[in-house]
Amino acid sequence: MAGSDTAPFLSQADDPDDGPVPGNPGLPGSMGNPKSEEPEVPDQEGLQRITGLSPGHSALIVAVLCYINLLNYMDRFTVAGVLPDIEQFFNIGDSSSGLIQTVFISSYMVLAPVFGYLGDRYNRKYLMCGGIAFWSLVTLGSSFIPGEHFWLLLLTRGLVGVGEASYSTIAPTLIADLFVADQRSRMLSIFYFAIPGLAWRTGLTGVVAVLLLFLVVREPPRGAVERHSDSPPLNPTSWWADLRALARNPSFVLSSLGFTAVAFVTGSLALWAPAFLLRSRVVLGETPPCLPGDSCSSSDSLIFGLITCLTGVLGVGLGVEISRRLRHSNPRADPLVCAAGLLGSAPFLFLSLACARGSIVATYIFIFIGETLLSMNWAIVADILLYVVIPTRRSTAEAFQIVLSHLLGDAGSPYLIGLISDRLRRNWPPSFLSEFRALQFSLMLCAFVGALGGAAFLGTAIFIEGDRRRAQLHVQGLLHEAGPTDDQIVVPQRGRSTRVPVASVLI
C-alpha cells in the first residue's frame, strides 16, 4: 500500500492514542486526508460488487427486517394495551402484572449471548428463521391460557424471548454488512422506526415473516463493505477474546449503559403508562372506575399507542438527521445527541406525571415531548456499536448490549415500578386516589434514571473518536490485537501489521 514505508516502525496494539498509518488516504487523521472521519465509501456499483446484491435487493432486505422488527415490538407492547383486562382475567395485582414483562425480558436477555455467539460464526438468515418460527408458535399458544393458570402465561412469555433474542442480536449486523457511512445511518433509522412507535396493535403474523426471511434475505459477507479491496478477510476470534475486547472498549461500555437507561424508561412507560392514564382519568372524574367484572378498556391505551407511534417515528428520524448534520463539524455528534435526548426527556417525563392530577391534556403534551426526545437515541446507539466494534464480533456486542440494557433496564423496571406502587399503597387507605398516587410516585423514578443515562452518553463522547479510529484500522488490516498474556508488539511491514515477540525486535 502506498506510503506504508513511512509508517512508524513500532506501534503498541492496545495503546489508546494509536493513530492511523500516515500516508494512507481515506483513513481518519492520515496525511493523505487529514479531515476525513470516514474510510472511503464505495459507490452503488462498488457495494453491489462487494455484497453480490443490487441496491434494490439490499433495500428490500431492510424492508423485511423492519417488518419483523414491527412484529417483535408489537408483541412486546400489546400486553400494555390490555393490561387492566389481564389483571382482571387472572386476578393479579401490580407487582404480578410487572412480572409478565420481566419474565419475557429476562428470557430474551439470557438467550441473547447464545445467538450473539452463533450470529458471528454461522448463517444469520437461518438462525433468524428458526427463532421467529418458534416465537410465532409460542405466541399463538399463549392466547388460549385459562384464567386460573397465570404461571402458564409467564412461561409462554419467557419462551417468546427466544424469537426476539434470535432476531435483535443479528438483524442490525446484516444492515451493517449491506451499507456504510450515511447510508447505514439512514437504514438503521428506518429499521428502528418500529421502536417504540410502529409496533402498536397490528394483525401481521409471524408466518409471513419467516417466509420473507427465507425467500428474500441473503447473507452478505461480513465486513467486506468496510475493507480495502486488498485487505485480508477478518476471521472470528474466540468468544473470550471478543468479551475482553468489548470490555476494553469504553465507547461500547458507556453507550451500552446509556442505552440501559433508555430501556429502563421505555420499558416502564410501555407497560404502565396506559394504566396510569386510566387511573388519572378516574381521579379527575372523567372515567368511571374499573370494578370487578367490568371491562377495563379505555381510549387512553389507543391514544398513548398513537402518541408512541408518532413520537417513535419523529424522534428516530430527528435524532439521525441532527446527528448526521453535526457529524461533519463535530465527530462526537452521535453520543452528544444521545445525551441531549435523554437529559432533555427527563424533565418532560417528570412534568407529565406531576400534571396528571390537574390536566390530562397537559400530561399528554409532556409525554409527547418526552418520548420524542427519548426516541432520538435508538438508531444512533445502534450506529455507534457498529462503527466502534469490528464486524466479526458485532453480533456478540449486540447480544451483550442487550444483556446489560435489559438486566439493569426493562427486565426489572416494570416489576420494580409495580412493586414500589404496591408497597406505597399498603401505607395508605384503600381508594382510587391511592392507586393513582402510588403509581405516579413510582414512575417518577424514570426521570432520575434518564438523567443518569445522559451522563453515560457524555462519557461516551470522550472516547468515541479513538475507539472508532481503532476499529477502522483493524478492519483495514493495519492494526492487530495482542492477547492479554502475549509479550508481542505490532510491526507494520509492507502495509500490514504483524505480531512478533519483543525479544526478536530487541535482538
Short mmCIF file of C-alpha atoms in Angstrom, two decimals:
data_model
loop_
_atom_site.label_atom_id
_atom_site.label_comp_id
_atom_site.label_asym_id
_atom_site.label_seq_id
_atom_site.Cartn_x
_atom_site.Cartn_y
_atom_site.Cartn_z
CA MET A 1 0.00 0.00 0.00
CA ALA A 2 1.30 3.45 -0.86
CA GLY A 3 3.03 5.22 1.95
CA SER A 4 3.49 2.16 4.09
CA ASP A 5 7.26 2.68 4.31
CA THR A 6 6.71 5.93 6.18
CA ALA A 7 4.77 4.20 8.95
CA PRO A 8 6.26 4.18 12.44
CA PHE A 9 8.31 1.02 12.98
CA LEU A 10 6.80 0.16 16.35
CA SER A 11 3.15 0.65 17.33
CA GLN A 12 1.52 -0.57 20.52
CA ALA A 13 -1.61 -2.51 19.55
CA ASP A 14 -3.65 -1.58 22.58
CA ASP A 15 -2.43 1.99 23.02
CA PRO A 16 -5.50 4.27 23.21
CA ASP A 17 -3.54 7.01 21.49
CA ASP A 18 -2.71 4.91 18.43
CA GLY A 19 -3.22 6.90 15.27
CA PRO A 20 -3.57 5.78 11.68
CA VAL A 21 -0.66 5.00 9.44
CA PRO A 22 0.46 8.23 7.74
CA GLY A 23 0.08 8.48 4.02
CA ASN A 24 -2.97 6.24 3.62
CA PRO A 25 -5.78 8.27 2.08
CA GLY A 26 -9.22 7.64 3.40
CA LEU A 27 -8.18 6.72 6.94
CA PRO A 28 -9.01 9.14 9.75
CA GLY A 29 -6.23 11.51 10.61
CA SER A 30 -3.97 10.33 7.79
CA MET A 31 -1.72 12.75 5.97
CA GLY A 32 -3.45 11.97 2.70
CA ASN A 33 -6.82 13.21 4.02
CA PRO A 34 -6.40 14.85 7.41
CA LYS A 35 -10.00 15.92 7.87
CA SER A 36 -11.70 12.69 6.88
CA GLU A 37 -13.55 10.86 9.64
CA GLU A 38 -14.77 8.01 7.41
CA PRO A 39 -13.00 5.39 5.31
CA GLU A 40 -13.52 5.61 1.58
CA VAL A 41 -17.18 4.90 0.85
CA PRO A 42 -17.92 2.58 -2.09
CA ASP A 43 -20.42 3.79 -4.67
CA GLN A 44 -23.56 1.80 -5.58
CA GLU A 45 -21.68 -0.24 -8.16
CA GLY A 46 -18.92 -0.96 -5.68
CA LEU A 47 -21.37 -2.06 -2.99
CA GLN A 48 -23.12 -4.37 -5.43
CA ARG A 49 -19.82 -5.91 -6.47
CA ILE A 50 -18.79 -6.48 -2.84
CA THR A 51 -22.08 -7.81 -1.46
CA GLY A 52 -23.41 -9.52 -4.59
CA LEU A 53 -26.72 -7.72 -4.06
CA SER A 54 -28.30 -4.94 -6.10
CA PRO A 55 -29.30 -1.69 -4.31
CA GLY A 56 -32.96 -2.65 -4.74
CA HIS A 57 -32.43 -6.08 -3.19
CA SER A 58 -30.50 -4.57 -0.28
CA ALA A 59 -33.34 -2.11 0.35
CA LEU A 60 -35.85 -4.99 0.16
CA ILE A 61 -33.86 -6.90 2.80
CA VAL A 62 -34.04 -3.87 5.10
CA ALA A 63 -37.80 -3.68 4.49
CA VAL A 64 -38.21 -7.34 5.51
CA LEU A 65 -36.11 -6.78 8.63
CA CYS A 66 -38.26 -3.74 9.51
CA TYR A 67 -41.40 -5.81 9.10
CA ILE A 68 -40.13 -8.44 11.54
CA ASN A 69 -38.96 -5.75 13.96
CA LEU A 70 -42.52 -4.46 13.84
CA LEU A 71 -43.84 -7.86 14.85
CA ASN A 72 -41.35 -8.19 17.70
CA TYR A 73 -42.28 -4.89 19.28
CA MET A 74 -45.97 -5.34 18.57
CA ASP A 75 -45.87 -8.44 20.73
CA ARG A 76 -43.93 -6.65 23.46
CA PHE A 77 -46.30 -3.66 23.64
CA THR A 78 -49.62 -5.48 23.15
CA VAL A 79 -49.60 -6.57 26.81
CA ALA A 80 -49.58 -2.93 27.93
CA GLY A 81 -52.61 -2.11 25.81
CA VAL A 82 -54.75 -4.73 27.56
CA LEU A 83 -53.07 -4.76 30.98
CA PRO A 84 -56.18 -3.78 33.02
CA ASP A 85 -58.11 -6.66 31.39
CA ILE A 86 -55.24 -9.07 32.07
CA GLU A 87 -55.24 -8.05 35.75
CA GLN A 88 -58.98 -8.73 35.93
CA PHE A 89 -58.86 -12.02 33.98
CA PHE A 90 -56.07 -13.53 36.08
CA ASN A 91 -56.99 -11.66 39.30
CA ILE A 92 -53.49 -10.25 39.89
CA GLY A 93 -52.01 -7.03 41.33
CA ASP A 94 -49.49 -4.50 40.02
CA SER A 95 -46.38 -6.47 41.01
CA SER A 96 -47.60 -9.62 39.21
CA SER A 97 -48.51 -7.53 36.18
CA GLY A 98 -45.00 -6.14 36.03
CA LEU A 99 -43.68 -9.70 36.27
CA ILE A 100 -45.21 -10.52 32.86
CA GLN A 101 -42.80 -8.19 31.12
CA THR A 102 -39.92 -9.03 33.44
CA VAL A 103 -40.09 -12.77 32.64
CA PHE A 104 -40.12 -12.06 28.90
CA ILE A 105 -37.19 -9.65 29.03
CA SER A 106 -35.21 -11.96 31.33
CA SER A 107 -35.53 -14.85 28.89
CA TYR A 108 -34.63 -12.60 25.99
CA MET A 109 -31.63 -11.31 27.91
CA VAL A 110 -30.29 -14.77 28.84
CA LEU A 111 -30.64 -16.14 25.30
CA ALA A 112 -29.14 -13.11 23.54
CA PRO A 113 -25.47 -14.10 24.16
CA VAL A 114 -26.16 -17.55 22.71
CA PHE A 115 -27.49 -16.09 19.46
CA GLY A 116 -24.78 -13.44 19.50
CA TYR A 117 -22.11 -16.14 19.52
CA LEU A 118 -23.87 -18.08 16.76
CA GLY A 119 -24.55 -14.96 14.72
CA ASP A 120 -20.84 -14.12 14.45
CA ARG A 121 -19.99 -17.61 13.20
CA TYR A 122 -22.92 -19.17 11.31
CA ASN A 123 -25.54 -18.27 8.71
CA ARG A 124 -27.58 -15.43 10.16
CA LYS A 125 -30.58 -15.92 7.88
CA TYR A 126 -31.30 -19.47 9.08
CA LEU A 127 -30.80 -18.54 12.72
CA MET A 128 -33.44 -15.84 12.41
CA CYS A 129 -35.85 -18.13 10.54
CA GLY A 130 -35.73 -20.75 13.30
CA GLY A 131 -36.13 -18.22 16.10
CA ILE A 132 -39.06 -16.36 14.53
CA ALA A 133 -40.89 -19.62 13.71
CA PHE A 134 -40.60 -20.78 17.33
CA TRP A 135 -41.70 -17.35 18.59
CA SER A 136 -44.81 -17.40 16.37
CA LEU A 137 -45.94 -20.80 17.65
CA VAL A 138 -45.50 -19.85 21.31
CA THR A 139 -47.30 -16.53 20.83
CA LEU A 140 -50.26 -18.33 19.28
CA GLY A 141 -50.37 -20.83 22.13
CA SER A 142 -50.41 -18.10 24.79
CA SER A 143 -53.79 -16.90 23.51
CA PHE A 144 -55.56 -19.99 24.89
CA ILE A 145 -54.39 -19.94 28.53
CA PRO A 146 -57.26 -20.16 31.09
CA GLY A 147 -57.54 -17.60 33.88
CA GLU A 148 -56.56 -19.99 36.68
CA HIS A 149 -53.14 -20.71 35.15
CA PHE A 150 -51.26 -17.42 35.38
CA TRP A 151 -47.98 -19.33 35.75
CA LEU A 152 -48.51 -20.73 32.24
CA LEU A 153 -48.79 -17.21 30.85
CA LEU A 154 -45.46 -16.37 32.48
CA LEU A 155 -43.90 -19.49 30.96
CA THR A 156 -45.05 -18.69 27.42
CA ARG A 157 -43.91 -15.09 27.76
CA GLY A 158 -40.50 -16.40 28.70
CA LEU A 159 -40.39 -18.67 25.65
CA VAL A 160 -41.29 -15.74 23.39
CA GLY A 161 -37.87 -14.31 24.27
CA VAL A 162 -36.29 -16.95 22.01
CA GLY A 163 -37.58 -15.25 18.88
CA GLU A 164 -36.57 -11.77 19.87
CA ALA A 165 -33.12 -12.89 21.01
CA SER A 166 -32.50 -14.65 17.69
CA TYR A 167 -33.51 -11.55 15.77
CA SER A 168 -32.41 -8.46 17.67
CA THR A 169 -28.80 -9.61 18.03
CA ILE A 170 -28.40 -10.41 14.33
CA ALA A 171 -30.55 -8.11 12.19
CA PRO A 172 -28.51 -4.87 12.73
CA THR A 173 -25.31 -6.68 11.71
CA LEU A 174 -26.89 -7.59 8.37
CA ILE A 175 -27.63 -3.91 7.74
CA ALA A 176 -24.04 -3.07 8.68
CA ASP A 177 -22.77 -5.51 6.04
CA LEU A 178 -25.01 -4.01 3.35
CA PHE A 179 -24.41 -0.28 3.85
CA VAL A 180 -21.74 2.12 5.11
CA ALA A 181 -21.49 5.71 6.41
CA ASP A 182 -24.61 7.89 5.98
CA GLN A 183 -26.45 5.16 4.09
CA ARG A 184 -26.08 2.87 7.08
CA SER A 185 -27.37 5.57 9.44
CA ARG A 186 -30.45 6.13 7.28
CA MET A 187 -31.22 2.42 7.01
CA LEU A 188 -30.81 1.98 10.76
CA SER A 189 -33.23 4.86 11.34
CA ILE A 190 -35.79 3.11 9.13
CA PHE A 191 -35.19 -0.18 10.93
CA TYR A 192 -35.64 1.39 14.38
CA PHE A 193 -38.84 3.25 13.48
CA ALA A 194 -40.54 0.18 14.95
CA ILE A 195 -39.10 1.02 18.40
CA PRO A 196 -41.25 2.02 20.06
CA GLY A 197 -43.55 3.57 17.52
CA LEU A 198 -44.91 1.44 14.71
CA ALA A 199 -45.30 -1.67 16.81
CA TRP A 200 -48.63 -0.79 18.27
CA ARG A 201 -51.60 -3.00 17.52
CA THR A 202 -51.20 -4.75 14.21
CA GLY A 203 -52.58 -8.00 12.80
CA LEU A 204 -49.42 -9.13 11.00
CA THR A 205 -48.33 -12.73 11.51
CA GLY A 206 -45.02 -14.42 12.17
CA VAL A 207 -45.61 -16.97 9.41
CA VAL A 208 -45.27 -14.30 6.74
CA ALA A 209 -42.12 -13.06 8.47
CA VAL A 210 -40.44 -16.47 8.25
CA LEU A 211 -41.33 -16.83 4.57
CA LEU A 212 -39.95 -13.39 3.76
CA LEU A 213 -36.76 -14.12 5.66
CA PHE A 214 -36.24 -17.37 3.80
CA LEU A 215 -37.08 -16.07 0.32
CA VAL A 216 -35.73 -12.51 0.33
CA VAL A 217 -32.83 -12.19 2.76
CA ARG A 218 -29.35 -13.23 1.61
CA GLU A 219 -26.21 -13.44 3.70
CA PRO A 220 -23.75 -10.62 2.82
CA PRO A 221 -20.02 -11.14 3.53
CA ARG A 222 -19.09 -9.88 7.00
CA GLY A 223 -17.22 -6.57 6.97
CA ALA A 224 -16.47 -6.61 3.22
CA VAL A 225 -18.01 -3.16 2.55
CA GLU A 226 -15.61 -1.60 5.08
CA ARG A 227 -12.36 -3.17 3.90
CA HIS A 228 -9.95 -2.02 1.21
CA SER A 229 -10.01 -4.35 -1.78
CA ASP A 230 -6.54 -5.71 -0.95
CA SER A 231 -7.18 -6.15 2.79
CA PRO A 232 -7.31 -9.73 4.12
CA PRO A 233 -10.69 -11.04 5.32
CA LEU A 234 -11.40 -10.85 9.04
CA ASN A 235 -11.53 -14.12 10.96
CA PRO A 236 -13.57 -14.64 14.14
CA THR A 237 -11.65 -14.72 17.39
CA SER A 238 -12.53 -16.78 20.43
CA TRP A 239 -15.55 -15.86 22.49
CA TRP A 240 -13.42 -14.87 25.47
CA ALA A 241 -11.22 -12.73 23.25
CA ASP A 242 -14.35 -10.99 21.99
CA LEU A 243 -15.52 -10.30 25.54
CA ARG A 244 -12.13 -8.95 26.60
CA ALA A 245 -12.01 -6.62 23.62
CA LEU A 246 -15.53 -5.33 24.26
CA ALA A 247 -14.78 -4.76 27.95
CA ARG A 248 -11.75 -2.65 26.95
CA ASN A 249 -13.86 -0.56 24.56
CA PRO A 250 -15.09 2.42 26.64
CA SER A 251 -17.37 3.74 23.89
CA PHE A 252 -19.18 0.41 23.74
CA VAL A 253 -19.44 0.09 27.53
CA LEU A 254 -20.62 3.65 28.21
CA SER A 255 -23.05 3.82 25.29
CA SER A 256 -24.50 0.49 26.48
CA LEU A 257 -25.01 1.99 29.94
CA GLY A 258 -26.75 4.97 28.35
CA PHE A 259 -28.92 2.61 26.33
CA THR A 260 -29.72 0.77 29.56
CA ALA A 261 -31.32 3.95 30.88
CA VAL A 262 -33.35 4.25 27.67
CA ALA A 263 -34.53 0.65 28.07
CA PHE A 264 -35.45 1.24 31.74
CA VAL A 265 -37.60 4.24 30.90
CA THR A 266 -39.26 2.87 27.76
CA GLY A 267 -39.95 -0.48 29.40
CA SER A 268 -41.65 1.21 32.34
CA LEU A 269 -43.72 3.55 30.18
CA ALA A 270 -44.69 0.84 27.69
CA LEU A 271 -46.29 -1.28 30.39
CA TRP A 272 -47.55 1.27 32.90
CA ALA A 273 -48.43 4.47 31.02
CA PRO A 274 -51.88 3.29 29.78
CA ALA A 275 -52.83 2.08 33.29
CA PHE A 276 -51.54 5.33 34.80
CA LEU A 277 -53.57 7.44 32.37
CA LEU A 278 -56.70 5.42 33.13
CA ARG A 279 -56.22 5.94 36.89
CA SER A 280 -55.67 9.65 36.25
CA ARG A 281 -58.99 9.95 34.45
CA VAL A 282 -60.73 8.09 37.27
CA VAL A 283 -59.31 10.55 39.84
CA LEU A 284 -60.31 13.51 37.66
CA GLY A 285 -63.85 12.11 37.38
CA GLU A 286 -63.67 11.80 33.60
CA THR A 287 -63.94 7.98 33.59
CA PRO A 288 -65.86 5.63 35.91
CA PRO A 289 -63.66 3.30 37.99
CA CYS A 290 -62.89 -0.19 36.76
CA LEU A 291 -64.84 -2.50 39.07
CA PRO A 292 -64.57 -6.31 39.25
CA GLY A 293 -66.44 -7.91 36.38
CA ASP A 294 -66.33 -4.77 34.21
CA SER A 295 -64.26 -4.25 31.09
CA CYS A 296 -61.25 -2.05 31.87
CA SER A 297 -60.55 -0.93 28.32
CA SER A 298 -60.35 2.79 27.67
CA SER A 299 -59.35 5.22 24.95
CA ASP A 300 -56.10 6.00 26.79
CA SER A 301 -54.47 2.80 25.58
CA LEU A 302 -55.15 3.74 21.96
CA ILE A 303 -54.19 7.40 22.45
CA PHE A 304 -50.94 6.50 24.15
CA GLY A 305 -50.23 3.99 21.40
CA LEU A 306 -50.77 6.63 18.72
CA ILE A 307 -48.52 9.08 20.58
CA THR A 308 -45.87 6.40 20.95
CA CYS A 309 -46.14 5.64 17.23
CA LEU A 310 -45.78 9.27 16.19
CA THR A 311 -43.00 10.13 18.64
CA GLY A 312 -41.11 6.97 17.70
CA VAL A 313 -41.05 7.91 14.02
CA LEU A 314 -40.40 11.58 14.74
CA GLY A 315 -37.74 11.00 17.39
CA VAL A 316 -35.74 8.38 15.49
CA GLY A 317 -35.75 10.44 12.30
CA LEU A 318 -34.95 13.67 14.14
CA GLY A 319 -32.07 12.12 16.08
CA VAL A 320 -30.44 10.60 13.00
CA GLU A 321 -30.80 13.76 10.92
CA ILE A 322 -29.42 16.06 13.61
CA SER A 323 -26.52 13.73 14.23
CA ARG A 324 -25.79 13.35 10.51
CA ARG A 325 -25.61 17.12 10.03
CA LEU A 326 -23.49 17.75 13.12
CA ARG A 327 -21.13 14.87 12.33
CA HIS A 328 -19.38 16.90 9.62
CA SER A 329 -18.28 19.56 12.10
CA ASN A 330 -18.16 17.51 15.31
CA PRO A 331 -17.02 13.85 15.28
CA ARG A 332 -18.58 13.41 18.73
CA ALA A 333 -22.04 14.33 17.49
CA ASP A 334 -23.60 10.87 17.94
CA PRO A 335 -23.11 10.48 21.72
CA LEU A 336 -23.79 14.19 22.29
CA VAL A 337 -27.17 13.95 20.52
CA CYS A 338 -27.99 10.86 22.59
CA ALA A 339 -27.06 12.72 25.79
CA ALA A 340 -29.18 15.72 24.80
CA GLY A 341 -32.15 13.45 24.09
CA LEU A 342 -32.03 11.67 27.44
CA LEU A 343 -31.24 14.73 29.55
CA GLY A 344 -33.95 16.67 27.74
CA SER A 345 -36.60 13.97 28.12
CA ALA A 346 -36.19 13.63 31.91
CA PRO A 347 -37.87 16.91 32.97
CA PHE A 348 -40.73 16.48 30.49
CA LEU A 349 -41.49 12.97 31.71
CA PHE A 350 -41.44 14.24 35.28
CA LEU A 351 -43.84 17.06 34.35
CA SER A 352 -46.18 14.60 32.62
CA LEU A 353 -46.52 12.70 35.90
CA ALA A 354 -46.78 15.79 38.08
CA CYS A 355 -49.55 17.33 35.95
CA ALA A 356 -51.67 14.19 35.64
CA ARG A 357 -53.93 15.05 38.57
CA GLY A 358 -54.65 18.51 37.21
CA SER A 359 -54.89 18.16 33.43
CA ILE A 360 -54.82 15.06 31.27
CA VAL A 361 -54.20 17.25 28.20
CA ALA A 362 -51.01 18.69 29.73
CA THR A 363 -49.94 15.16 30.62
CA TYR A 364 -50.28 14.05 27.01
CA ILE A 365 -48.34 17.10 25.76
CA PHE A 366 -45.42 16.46 28.10
CA ILE A 367 -45.46 12.72 27.27
CA PHE A 368 -45.28 13.61 23.58
CA ILE A 369 -42.25 15.86 24.03
CA GLY A 370 -40.52 13.48 26.46
CA GLU A 371 -40.98 10.40 24.27
CA THR A 372 -39.82 12.28 21.16
CA LEU A 373 -36.56 13.23 22.88
CA LEU A 374 -36.19 9.72 24.29
CA SER A 375 -36.65 8.11 20.85
CA MET A 376 -33.76 10.11 19.38
CA ASN A 377 -31.37 7.53 20.84
CA TRP A 378 -32.46 4.25 19.25
CA ALA A 379 -30.83 4.29 15.81
CA ILE A 380 -27.82 6.33 16.92
CA VAL A 381 -26.86 3.87 19.67
CA ALA A 382 -27.00 1.04 17.15
CA ASP A 383 -24.81 3.02 14.74
CA ILE A 384 -22.26 3.71 17.48
CA LEU A 385 -21.95 0.00 18.24
CA LEU A 386 -21.48 -0.88 14.57
CA TYR A 387 -18.60 1.54 13.99
CA VAL A 388 -16.67 1.06 17.25
CA VAL A 389 -16.82 -2.77 17.08
CA ILE A 390 -15.22 -4.82 14.30
CA PRO A 391 -17.57 -6.90 12.08
CA THR A 392 -16.58 -10.34 13.42
CA ARG A 393 -17.79 -9.55 16.94
CA ARG A 394 -20.78 -7.30 16.26
CA SER A 395 -23.43 -9.94 16.99
CA THR A 396 -21.68 -10.67 20.27
CA ALA A 397 -21.59 -6.94 21.03
CA GLU A 398 -25.29 -6.63 20.19
CA ALA A 399 -26.01 -9.57 22.47
CA PHE A 400 -24.15 -8.21 25.46
CA GLN A 401 -25.56 -4.74 24.98
CA ILE A 402 -28.96 -6.44 25.13
CA VAL A 403 -27.95 -8.33 28.29
CA LEU A 404 -26.70 -5.20 30.03
CA SER A 405 -29.55 -2.94 28.95
CA HIS A 406 -32.22 -5.45 29.92
CA LEU A 407 -30.55 -6.78 33.05
CA LEU A 408 -30.37 -3.29 34.51
CA GLY A 409 -33.13 -1.81 32.35
CA ASP A 410 -36.51 -3.11 31.25
CA ALA A 411 -36.13 -6.65 32.58
CA GLY A 412 -36.71 -5.33 36.08
CA SER A 413 -38.17 -1.85 35.63
CA PRO A 414 -41.84 -2.89 35.04
CA TYR A 415 -41.74 -5.20 38.05
CA LEU A 416 -39.85 -2.62 40.14
CA ILE A 417 -42.39 0.09 39.32
CA GLY A 418 -45.28 -2.24 40.19
CA LEU A 419 -43.57 -3.38 43.40
CA ILE A 420 -42.97 0.21 44.58
CA SER A 421 -46.58 1.04 43.73
CA ASP A 422 -47.92 -1.88 45.78
CA ARG A 423 -45.67 -1.05 48.74
CA LEU A 424 -46.82 2.57 48.77
CA ARG A 425 -50.46 1.56 48.65
CA ARG A 426 -50.05 -0.56 51.76
CA ASN A 427 -49.37 2.56 53.82
CA TRP A 428 -52.39 4.49 52.51
CA PRO A 429 -56.12 3.97 52.93
CA PRO A 430 -57.61 1.96 50.03
CA SER A 431 -59.00 4.34 47.39
CA PHE A 432 -58.76 5.14 43.71
CA LEU A 433 -56.67 8.19 44.63
CA SER A 434 -54.19 5.97 46.49
CA GLU A 435 -53.85 3.70 43.44
CA PHE A 436 -53.15 6.74 41.26
CA ARG A 437 -50.66 8.37 43.64
CA ALA A 438 -48.75 5.14 44.24
CA LEU A 439 -48.20 4.56 40.51
CA GLN A 440 -47.44 8.26 39.97
CA PHE A 441 -44.66 8.35 42.57
CA SER A 442 -43.14 5.05 41.43
CA LEU A 443 -42.99 6.19 37.79
CA MET A 444 -41.04 9.31 38.77
CA LEU A 445 -38.02 7.03 39.11
CA CYS A 446 -37.86 7.06 35.29
CA ALA A 447 -36.85 10.73 35.16
CA PHE A 448 -33.92 10.13 37.52
CA VAL A 449 -32.69 7.10 35.55
CA GLY A 450 -32.94 9.08 32.30
CA ALA A 451 -30.61 11.74 33.70
CA LEU A 452 -28.05 9.07 34.65
CA GLY A 453 -28.20 7.71 31.11
CA GLY A 454 -27.50 11.15 29.70
CA ALA A 455 -24.35 11.33 31.82
CA ALA A 456 -23.20 7.96 30.41
CA PHE A 457 -23.52 9.29 26.86
CA LEU A 458 -21.50 12.36 27.79
CA GLY A 459 -18.79 9.95 28.91
CA THR A 460 -19.04 8.14 25.57
CA ALA A 461 -18.27 11.39 23.77
CA ILE A 462 -14.84 11.48 25.44
CA PHE A 463 -13.70 8.17 23.89
CA ILE A 464 -15.70 7.88 20.66
CA GLU A 465 -13.07 9.23 18.24
CA GLY A 466 -10.25 6.93 19.37
CA ASP A 467 -12.41 3.80 19.51
CA ARG A 468 -13.86 4.43 16.08
CA ARG A 469 -10.40 5.00 14.59
CA ARG A 470 -9.06 1.77 16.07
CA ALA A 471 -11.98 -0.24 14.69
CA GLN A 472 -11.42 1.21 11.21
CA LEU A 473 -7.71 0.42 11.29
CA HIS A 474 -8.43 -3.14 12.42
CA VAL A 475 -10.90 -3.69 9.57
CA GLN A 476 -8.36 -2.34 7.06
CA GLY A 477 -5.73 -4.79 8.32
CA LEU A 478 -3.50 -2.03 9.72
CA LEU A 479 -3.93 -2.95 13.39
CA HIS A 480 -3.90 -6.28 15.18
CA GLU A 481 -4.74 -7.08 18.78
CA ALA A 482 -2.27 -8.74 21.11
CA GLY A 483 -3.60 -11.26 23.58
CA PRO A 484 -3.55 -10.40 27.30
CA THR A 485 -0.64 -12.76 28.01
CA ASP A 486 1.37 -12.03 24.87
CA ASP A 487 4.57 -10.00 25.06
CA GLN A 488 4.07 -9.05 21.43
CA ILE A 489 4.10 -5.74 19.59
CA VAL A 490 2.88 -4.67 16.19
CA VAL A 491 5.45 -4.22 13.43
CA PRO A 492 3.98 -2.74 10.22
CA GLN A 493 5.59 -4.34 7.17
CA ARG A 494 4.56 -3.53 3.61
CA GLY A 495 1.27 -2.05 4.66
CA ARG A 496 0.41 -4.84 7.11
CA SER A 497 0.88 -5.13 10.86
CA THR A 498 2.32 -8.41 12.09
CA ARG A 499 2.83 -9.52 15.69
CA VAL A 500 6.31 -10.56 16.76
CA PRO A 501 7.88 -11.18 20.18
CA VAL A 502 9.52 -8.20 21.82
CA ALA A 503 12.76 -10.15 22.23
CA SER A 504 13.17 -10.72 18.49
CA VAL A 505 12.93 -6.96 17.81
CA LEU A 506 15.40 -6.09 20.56
CA ILE A 507 17.91 -8.67 19.34
#
